[in-house]
Coordinates of N, CA and C in Angstrom, one line a residue:
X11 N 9.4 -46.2 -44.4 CA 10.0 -47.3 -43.7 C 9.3 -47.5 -42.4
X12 N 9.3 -48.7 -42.3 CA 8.5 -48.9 -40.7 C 9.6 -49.2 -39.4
X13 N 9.7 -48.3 -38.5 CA 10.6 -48.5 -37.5 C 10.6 -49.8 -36.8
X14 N 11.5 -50.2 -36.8 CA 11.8 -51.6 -36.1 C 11.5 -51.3 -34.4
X15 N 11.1 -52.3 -33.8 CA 11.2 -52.0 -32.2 C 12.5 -52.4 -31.6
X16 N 13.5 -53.4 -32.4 CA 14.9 -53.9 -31.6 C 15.6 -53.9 -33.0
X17 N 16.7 -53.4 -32.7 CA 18.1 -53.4 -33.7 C 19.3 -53.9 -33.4
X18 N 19.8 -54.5 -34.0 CA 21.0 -55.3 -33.6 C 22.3 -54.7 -34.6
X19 N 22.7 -53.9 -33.8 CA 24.0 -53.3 -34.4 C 25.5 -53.6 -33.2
X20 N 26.6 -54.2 -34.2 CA 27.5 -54.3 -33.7 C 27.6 -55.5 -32.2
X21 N 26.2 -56.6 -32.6 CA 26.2 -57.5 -31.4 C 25.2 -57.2 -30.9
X22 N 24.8 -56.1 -30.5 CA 24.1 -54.8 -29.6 C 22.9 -54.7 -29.7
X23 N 22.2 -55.3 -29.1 CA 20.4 -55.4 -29.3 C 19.9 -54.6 -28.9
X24 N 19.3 -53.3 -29.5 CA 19.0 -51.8 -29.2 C 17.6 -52.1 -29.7
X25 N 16.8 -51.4 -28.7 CA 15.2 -51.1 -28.6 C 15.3 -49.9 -28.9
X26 N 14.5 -49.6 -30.3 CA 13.6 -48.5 -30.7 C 12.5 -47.9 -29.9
X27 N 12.6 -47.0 -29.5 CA 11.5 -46.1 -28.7 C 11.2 -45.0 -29.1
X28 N 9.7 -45.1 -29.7 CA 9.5 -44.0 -30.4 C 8.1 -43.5 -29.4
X29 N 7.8 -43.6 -28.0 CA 6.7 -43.6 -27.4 C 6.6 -42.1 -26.5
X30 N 7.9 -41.5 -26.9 CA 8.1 -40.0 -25.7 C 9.1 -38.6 -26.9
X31 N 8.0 -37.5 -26.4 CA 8.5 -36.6 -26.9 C 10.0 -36.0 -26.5
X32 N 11.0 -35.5 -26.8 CA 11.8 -35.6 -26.5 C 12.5 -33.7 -26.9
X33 N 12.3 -33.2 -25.8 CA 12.2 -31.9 -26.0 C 13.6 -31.4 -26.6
X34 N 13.4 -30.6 -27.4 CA 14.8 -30.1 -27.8 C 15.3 -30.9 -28.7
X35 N 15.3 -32.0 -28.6 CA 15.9 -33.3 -29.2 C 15.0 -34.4 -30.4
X36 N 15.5 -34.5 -31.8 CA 14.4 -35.2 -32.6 C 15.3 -36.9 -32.2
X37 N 16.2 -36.8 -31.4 CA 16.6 -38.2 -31.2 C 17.9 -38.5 -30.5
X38 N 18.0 -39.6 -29.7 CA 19.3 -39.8 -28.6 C 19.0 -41.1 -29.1
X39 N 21.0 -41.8 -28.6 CA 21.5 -42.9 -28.1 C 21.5 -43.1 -26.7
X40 N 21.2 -44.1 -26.5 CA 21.4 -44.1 -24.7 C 21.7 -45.3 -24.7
X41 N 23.3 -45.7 -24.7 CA 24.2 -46.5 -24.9 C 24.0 -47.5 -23.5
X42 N 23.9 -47.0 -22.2 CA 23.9 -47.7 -21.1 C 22.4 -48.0 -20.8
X43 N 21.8 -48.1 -21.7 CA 20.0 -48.5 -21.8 C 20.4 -49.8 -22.9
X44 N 21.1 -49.3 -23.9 CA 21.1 -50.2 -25.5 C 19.5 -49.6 -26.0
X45 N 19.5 -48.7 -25.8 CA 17.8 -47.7 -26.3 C 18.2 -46.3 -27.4
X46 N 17.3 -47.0 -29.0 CA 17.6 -45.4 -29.7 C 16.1 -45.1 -29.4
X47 N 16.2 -43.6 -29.1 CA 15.0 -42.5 -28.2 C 14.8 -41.8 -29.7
X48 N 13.7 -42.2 -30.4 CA 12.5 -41.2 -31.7 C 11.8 -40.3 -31.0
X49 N 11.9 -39.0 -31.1 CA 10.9 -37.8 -30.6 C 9.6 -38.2 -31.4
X50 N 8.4 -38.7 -30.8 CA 7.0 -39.3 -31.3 C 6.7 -38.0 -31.8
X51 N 6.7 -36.5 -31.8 CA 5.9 -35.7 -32.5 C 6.3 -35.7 -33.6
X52 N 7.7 -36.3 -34.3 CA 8.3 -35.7 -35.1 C 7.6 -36.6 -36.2
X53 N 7.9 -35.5 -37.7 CA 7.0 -36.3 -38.9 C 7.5 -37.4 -39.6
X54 N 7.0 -38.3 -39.8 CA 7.2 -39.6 -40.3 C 8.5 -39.8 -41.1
X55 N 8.7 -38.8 -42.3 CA 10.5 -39.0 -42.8 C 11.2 -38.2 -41.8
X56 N 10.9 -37.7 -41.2 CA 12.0 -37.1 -40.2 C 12.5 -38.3 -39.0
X57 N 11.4 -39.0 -38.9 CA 11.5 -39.9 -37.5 C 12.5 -41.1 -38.7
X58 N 12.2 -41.2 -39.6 CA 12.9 -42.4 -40.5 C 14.1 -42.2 -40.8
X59 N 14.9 -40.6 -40.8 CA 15.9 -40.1 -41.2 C 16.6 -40.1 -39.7
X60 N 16.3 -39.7 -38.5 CA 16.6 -39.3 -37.2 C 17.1 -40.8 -36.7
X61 N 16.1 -42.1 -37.2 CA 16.6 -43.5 -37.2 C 17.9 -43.6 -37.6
X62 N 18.3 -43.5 -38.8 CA 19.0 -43.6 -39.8 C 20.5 -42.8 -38.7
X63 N 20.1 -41.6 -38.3 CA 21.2 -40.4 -37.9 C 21.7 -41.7 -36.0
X64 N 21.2 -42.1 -35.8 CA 21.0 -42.7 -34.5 C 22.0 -44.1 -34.6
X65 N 21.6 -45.0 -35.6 CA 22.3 -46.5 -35.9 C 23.3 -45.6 -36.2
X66 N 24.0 -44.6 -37.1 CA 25.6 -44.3 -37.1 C 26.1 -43.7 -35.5
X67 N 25.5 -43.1 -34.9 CA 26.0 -43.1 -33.6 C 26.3 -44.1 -33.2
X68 N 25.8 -45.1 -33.2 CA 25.8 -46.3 -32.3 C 27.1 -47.5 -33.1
X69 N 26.8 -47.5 -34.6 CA 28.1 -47.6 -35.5 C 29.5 -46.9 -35.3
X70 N 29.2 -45.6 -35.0 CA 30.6 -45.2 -34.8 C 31.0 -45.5 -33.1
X71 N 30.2 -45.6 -32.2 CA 30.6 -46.2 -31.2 C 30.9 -46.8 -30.5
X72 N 30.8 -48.5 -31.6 CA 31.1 -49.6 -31.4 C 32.4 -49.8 -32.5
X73 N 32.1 -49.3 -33.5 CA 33.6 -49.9 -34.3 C 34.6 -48.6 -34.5
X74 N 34.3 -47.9 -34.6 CA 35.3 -46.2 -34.2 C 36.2 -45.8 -33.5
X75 N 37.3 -45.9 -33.2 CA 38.0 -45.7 -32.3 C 38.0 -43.7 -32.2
X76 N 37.7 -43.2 -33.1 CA 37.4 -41.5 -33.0 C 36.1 -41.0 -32.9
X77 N 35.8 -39.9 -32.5 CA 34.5 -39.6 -32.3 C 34.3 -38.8 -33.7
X78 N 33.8 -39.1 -34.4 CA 32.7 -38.4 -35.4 C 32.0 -37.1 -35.4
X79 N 32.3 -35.9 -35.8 CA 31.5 -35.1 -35.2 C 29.7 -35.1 -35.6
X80 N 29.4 -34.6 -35.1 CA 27.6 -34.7 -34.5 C 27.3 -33.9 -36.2
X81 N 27.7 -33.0 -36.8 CA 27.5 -32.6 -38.1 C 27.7 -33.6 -38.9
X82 N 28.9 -33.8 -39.4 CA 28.9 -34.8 -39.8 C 28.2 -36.2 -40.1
X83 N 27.9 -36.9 -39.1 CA 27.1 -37.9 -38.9 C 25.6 -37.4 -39.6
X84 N 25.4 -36.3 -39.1 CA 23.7 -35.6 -39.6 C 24.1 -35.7 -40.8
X85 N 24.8 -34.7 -41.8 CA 25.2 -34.9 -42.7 C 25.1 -36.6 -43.5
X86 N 25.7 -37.8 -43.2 CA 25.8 -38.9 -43.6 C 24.5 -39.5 -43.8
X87 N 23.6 -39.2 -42.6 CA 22.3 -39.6 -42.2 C 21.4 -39.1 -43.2
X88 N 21.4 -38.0 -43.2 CA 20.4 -37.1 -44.4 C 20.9 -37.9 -45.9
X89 N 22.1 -38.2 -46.5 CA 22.7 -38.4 -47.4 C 22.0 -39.7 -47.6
X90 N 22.2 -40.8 -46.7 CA 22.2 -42.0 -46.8 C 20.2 -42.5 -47.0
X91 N 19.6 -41.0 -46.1 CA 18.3 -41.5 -46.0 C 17.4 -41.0 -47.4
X92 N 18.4 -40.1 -48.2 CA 18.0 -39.2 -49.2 C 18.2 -40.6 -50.6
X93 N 18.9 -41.3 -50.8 CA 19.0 -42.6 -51.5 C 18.1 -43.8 -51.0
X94 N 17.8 -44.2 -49.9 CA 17.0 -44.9 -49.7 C 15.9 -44.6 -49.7
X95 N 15.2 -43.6 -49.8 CA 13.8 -43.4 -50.2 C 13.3 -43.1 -51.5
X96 N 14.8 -42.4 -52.2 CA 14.4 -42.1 -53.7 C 14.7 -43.4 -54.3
X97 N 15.4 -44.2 -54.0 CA 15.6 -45.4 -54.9 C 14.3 -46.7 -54.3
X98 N 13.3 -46.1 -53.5 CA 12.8 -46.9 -52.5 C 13.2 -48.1 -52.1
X99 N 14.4 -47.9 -51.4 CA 15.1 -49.7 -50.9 C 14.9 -49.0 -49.7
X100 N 13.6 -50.0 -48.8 CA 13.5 -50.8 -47.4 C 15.0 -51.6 -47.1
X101 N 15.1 -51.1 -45.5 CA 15.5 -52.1 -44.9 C 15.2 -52.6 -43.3

């Protein structure tokens, strides 16, 4: 999949930035930016899956009234990115 540069989730026009290593971290929300943060070293399905793990943060923190735990969501992420690659559906 090819990373979008702007995502519109939940109204929310969020810039993809995939331009900065991000130590410790293969990826952040930064809600008070509207910025999802891709660690550039990371390998191409990882950066696609880490996307994937990022839009449900940002989903569950616009329509959620509970916090989701951080496992979980990874879990959903890997799930959801593991069907879209093997069934090859782009979005």
């Amino acid at each position: 999949m090819k990373l979008p540069k702007k995502l519109k989730i939940g109204g929310h026009l969020y810039t993809v930035d995939t331009s900065k290593e991000l130590p410790g971290l293969d990826g952040e929300l930064v809600k008070k930016e509207n910025t999802i943060r891709i660690c550039k070293t990371l390998p191409k399905n990882q950066q696609d899956a880490t996307l994937i793990h990022e839009i449900l943060h940002a989903l569950n923190a616009v329509f959620n009234d509970k916090e989701i735990s951080h496992m979980v969501l990874d879990s959903i992420a890997e799930q959801l990115y593991q069907v879209l690659k093997d069934n090859k559906l782009k979005f």
